[in-house]
PDB file of C-alpha atoms in Angstrom:
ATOM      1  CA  UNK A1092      -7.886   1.649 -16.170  1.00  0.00           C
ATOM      2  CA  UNK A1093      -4.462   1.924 -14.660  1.00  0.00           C
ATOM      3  CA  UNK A1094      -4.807  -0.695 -12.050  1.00  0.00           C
ATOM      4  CA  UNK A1095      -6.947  -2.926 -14.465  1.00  0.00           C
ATOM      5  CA  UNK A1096      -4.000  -5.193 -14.411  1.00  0.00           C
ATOM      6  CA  UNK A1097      -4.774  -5.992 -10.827  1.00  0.00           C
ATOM      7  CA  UNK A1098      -8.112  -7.614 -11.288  1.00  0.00           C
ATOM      8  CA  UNK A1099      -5.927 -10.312 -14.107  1.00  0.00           C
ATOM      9  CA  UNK A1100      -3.531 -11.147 -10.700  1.00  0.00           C
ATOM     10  CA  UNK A1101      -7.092 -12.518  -8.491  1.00  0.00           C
ATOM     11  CA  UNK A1102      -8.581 -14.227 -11.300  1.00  0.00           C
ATOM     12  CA  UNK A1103     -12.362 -13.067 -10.458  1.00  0.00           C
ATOM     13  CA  UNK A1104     -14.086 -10.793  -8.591  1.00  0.00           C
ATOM     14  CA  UNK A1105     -14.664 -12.940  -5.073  1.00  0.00           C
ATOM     15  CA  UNK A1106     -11.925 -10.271  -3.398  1.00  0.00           C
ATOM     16  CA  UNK A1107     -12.855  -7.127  -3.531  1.00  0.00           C
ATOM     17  CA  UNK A1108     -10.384  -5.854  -0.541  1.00  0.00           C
ATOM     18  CA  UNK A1109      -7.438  -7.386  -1.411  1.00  0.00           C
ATOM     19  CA  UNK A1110      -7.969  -6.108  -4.852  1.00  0.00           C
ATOM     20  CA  UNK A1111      -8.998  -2.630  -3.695  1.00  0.00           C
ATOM     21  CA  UNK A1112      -5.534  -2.796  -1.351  1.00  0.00           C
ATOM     22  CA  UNK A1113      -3.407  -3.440  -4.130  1.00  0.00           C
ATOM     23  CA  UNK A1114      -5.542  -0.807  -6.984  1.00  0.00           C
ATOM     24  CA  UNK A1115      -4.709   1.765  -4.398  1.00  0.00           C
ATOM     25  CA  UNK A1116      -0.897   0.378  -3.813  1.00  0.00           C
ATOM     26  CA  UNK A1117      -0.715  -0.035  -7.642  1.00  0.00           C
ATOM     27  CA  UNK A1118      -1.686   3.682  -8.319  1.00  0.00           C
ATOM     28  CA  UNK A1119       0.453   5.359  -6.529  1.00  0.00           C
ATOM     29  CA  UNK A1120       3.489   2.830  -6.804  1.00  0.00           C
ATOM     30  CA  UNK A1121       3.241   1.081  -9.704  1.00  0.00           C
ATOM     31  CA  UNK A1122       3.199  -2.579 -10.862  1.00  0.00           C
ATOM     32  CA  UNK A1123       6.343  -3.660  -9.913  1.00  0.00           C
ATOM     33  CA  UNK A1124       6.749  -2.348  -6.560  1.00  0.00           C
ATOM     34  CA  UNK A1125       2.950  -3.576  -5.994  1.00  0.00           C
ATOM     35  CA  UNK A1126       3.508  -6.798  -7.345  1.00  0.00           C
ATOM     36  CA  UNK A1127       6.941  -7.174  -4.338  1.00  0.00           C
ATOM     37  CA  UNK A1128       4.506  -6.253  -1.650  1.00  0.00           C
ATOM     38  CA  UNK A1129       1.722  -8.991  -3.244  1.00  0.00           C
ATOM     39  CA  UNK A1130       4.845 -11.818  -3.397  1.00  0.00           C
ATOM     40  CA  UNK A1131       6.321 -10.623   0.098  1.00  0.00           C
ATOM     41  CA  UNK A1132       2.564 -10.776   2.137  1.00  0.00           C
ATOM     42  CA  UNK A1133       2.722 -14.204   0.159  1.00  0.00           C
ATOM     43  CA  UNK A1134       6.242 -15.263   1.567  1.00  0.00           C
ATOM     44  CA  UNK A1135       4.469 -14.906   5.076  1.00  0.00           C
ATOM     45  CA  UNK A1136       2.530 -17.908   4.643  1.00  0.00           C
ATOM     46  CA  UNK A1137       5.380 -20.370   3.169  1.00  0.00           C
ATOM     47  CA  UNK A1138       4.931 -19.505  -0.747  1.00  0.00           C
ATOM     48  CA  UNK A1139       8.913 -19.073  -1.255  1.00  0.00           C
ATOM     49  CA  UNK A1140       8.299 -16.660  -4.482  1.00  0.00           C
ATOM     50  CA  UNK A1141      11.302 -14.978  -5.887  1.00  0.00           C
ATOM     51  CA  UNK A1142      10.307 -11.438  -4.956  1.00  0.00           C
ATOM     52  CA  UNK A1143      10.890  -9.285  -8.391  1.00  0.00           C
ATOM     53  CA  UNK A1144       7.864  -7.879  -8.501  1.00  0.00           C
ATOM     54  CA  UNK A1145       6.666  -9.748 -11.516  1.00  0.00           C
ATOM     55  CA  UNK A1146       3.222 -11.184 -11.358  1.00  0.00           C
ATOM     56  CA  UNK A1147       3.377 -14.252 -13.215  1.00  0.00           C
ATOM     57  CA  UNK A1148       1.457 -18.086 -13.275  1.00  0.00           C
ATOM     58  CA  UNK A1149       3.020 -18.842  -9.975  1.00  0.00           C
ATOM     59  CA  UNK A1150       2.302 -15.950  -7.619  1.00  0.00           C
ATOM     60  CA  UNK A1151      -1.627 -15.253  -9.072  1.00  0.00           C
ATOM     61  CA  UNK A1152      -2.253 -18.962  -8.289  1.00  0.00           C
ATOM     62  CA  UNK A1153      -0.502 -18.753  -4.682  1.00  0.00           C
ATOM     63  CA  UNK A1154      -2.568 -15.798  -4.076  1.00  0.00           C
ATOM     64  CA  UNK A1155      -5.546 -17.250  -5.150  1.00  0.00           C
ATOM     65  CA  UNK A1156      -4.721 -20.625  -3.331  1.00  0.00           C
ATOM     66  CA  UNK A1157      -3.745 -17.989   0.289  1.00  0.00           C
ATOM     67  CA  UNK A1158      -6.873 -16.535  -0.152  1.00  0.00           C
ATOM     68  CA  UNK A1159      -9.011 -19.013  -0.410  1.00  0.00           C
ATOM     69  CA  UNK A1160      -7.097 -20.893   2.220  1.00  0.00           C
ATOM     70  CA  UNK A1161      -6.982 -18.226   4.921  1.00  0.00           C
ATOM     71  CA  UNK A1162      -9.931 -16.203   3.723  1.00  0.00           C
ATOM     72  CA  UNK A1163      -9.490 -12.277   2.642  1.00  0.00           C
ATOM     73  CA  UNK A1164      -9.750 -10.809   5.993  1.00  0.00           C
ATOM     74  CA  UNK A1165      -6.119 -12.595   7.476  1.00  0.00           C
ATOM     75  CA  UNK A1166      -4.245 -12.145   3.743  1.00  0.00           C
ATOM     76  CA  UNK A1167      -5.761  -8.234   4.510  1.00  0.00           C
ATOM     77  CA  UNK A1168      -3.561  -8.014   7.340  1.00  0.00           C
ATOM     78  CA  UNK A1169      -0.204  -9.678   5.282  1.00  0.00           C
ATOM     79  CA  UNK A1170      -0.652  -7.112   2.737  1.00  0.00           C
ATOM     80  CA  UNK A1171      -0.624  -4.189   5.065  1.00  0.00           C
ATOM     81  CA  UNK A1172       2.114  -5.446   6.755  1.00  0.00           C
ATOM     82  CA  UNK A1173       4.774  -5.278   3.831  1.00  0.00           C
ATOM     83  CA  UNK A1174       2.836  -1.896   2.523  1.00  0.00           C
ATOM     84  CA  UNK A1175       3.678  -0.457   5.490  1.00  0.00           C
ATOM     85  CA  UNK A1176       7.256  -2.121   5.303  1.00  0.00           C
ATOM     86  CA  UNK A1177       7.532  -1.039   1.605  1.00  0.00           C
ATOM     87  CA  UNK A1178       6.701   2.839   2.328  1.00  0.00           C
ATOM     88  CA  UNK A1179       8.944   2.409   5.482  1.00  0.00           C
ATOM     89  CA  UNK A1180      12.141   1.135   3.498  1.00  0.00           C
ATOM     90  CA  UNK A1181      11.653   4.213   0.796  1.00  0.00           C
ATOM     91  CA  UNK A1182      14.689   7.032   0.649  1.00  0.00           C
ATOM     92  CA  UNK A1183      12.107   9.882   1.126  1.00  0.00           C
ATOM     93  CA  UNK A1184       9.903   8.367   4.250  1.00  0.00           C
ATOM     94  CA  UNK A1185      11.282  11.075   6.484  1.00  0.00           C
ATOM     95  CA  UNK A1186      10.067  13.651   3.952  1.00  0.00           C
ATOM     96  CA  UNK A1187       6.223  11.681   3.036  1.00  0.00           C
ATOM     97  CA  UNK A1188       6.092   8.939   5.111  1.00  0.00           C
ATOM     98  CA  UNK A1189       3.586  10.348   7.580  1.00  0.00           C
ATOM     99  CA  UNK A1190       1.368  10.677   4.607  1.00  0.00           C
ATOM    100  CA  UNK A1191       2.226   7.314   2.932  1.00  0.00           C
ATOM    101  CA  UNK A1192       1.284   5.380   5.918  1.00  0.00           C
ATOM    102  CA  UNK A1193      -2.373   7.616   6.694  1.00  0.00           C
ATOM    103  CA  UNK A1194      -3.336   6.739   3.535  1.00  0.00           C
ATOM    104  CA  UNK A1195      -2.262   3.209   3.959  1.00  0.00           C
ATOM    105  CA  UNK A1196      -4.282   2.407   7.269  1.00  0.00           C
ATOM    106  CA  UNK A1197      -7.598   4.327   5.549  1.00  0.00           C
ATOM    107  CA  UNK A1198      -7.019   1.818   2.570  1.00  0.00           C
ATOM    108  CA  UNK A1199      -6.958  -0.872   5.180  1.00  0.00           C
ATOM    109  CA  UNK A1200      -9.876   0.299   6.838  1.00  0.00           C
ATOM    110  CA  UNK A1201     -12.155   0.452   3.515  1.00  0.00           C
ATOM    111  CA  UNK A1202     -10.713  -2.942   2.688  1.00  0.00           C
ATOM    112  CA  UNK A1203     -11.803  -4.308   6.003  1.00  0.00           C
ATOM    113  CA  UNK A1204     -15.336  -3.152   5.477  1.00  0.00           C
ATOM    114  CA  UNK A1205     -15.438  -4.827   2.250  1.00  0.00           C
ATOM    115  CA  UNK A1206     -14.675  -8.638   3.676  1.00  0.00           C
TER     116      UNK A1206
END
């Protein structure tokens, strides 16, 4: 129930990787730093959102329009890019970062068995 906000960003049920990525980014960072790594994987592709974390109109519909665009499987690899990026820029990576990034690649690889 935590991350139920998540399934409101996608709009239906047709993605269930990206929205297992960002449940699992969600729960252990919370909606606003999940909702920077949604808008920054976004910014790869040309969306130009303001990146402040807030998931409004404008970033659920670019994320809907990406991923129906590019299919799940290449926005997959955008969202574990800034993850990654995310855990990297964090004060206490030297201390958990090892950790932070194992779980992030065996998110990645669930999500990839679920395109």
């Amino acid at each position: 129930d935590n991350t139920a906000a998540v399934r409101s960003w996608l709009g239906s049920d047709a993605f269930p990787a990206t929205e297992f990525m960002l449940r699992d980014h969600y729960f252990n960072s919370g909606s606003r730093n999940t909702g920077k790594i949604l808008q920054r994987a976004l910014n790869i592709h040309g969306a130009g959102l303001v990146v402040d974390g807030i998931v409004g109109p404008r970033t659920r519909q670019e994320l809907q329009d990406q991923l129906a665009a590019t299919g799940e499987a290449v926005f997959l690899i955008a969202l574990q890019e800034k993850r990654q990026a995310f855990y990297r820029s964090c004060k206490q990576f030297p201390v958990f970062g090892k950790g932070w990034l194992t779980r992030c690649d065996d998110a990645f690889s669930v999500a990839q068995e679920l395109v």
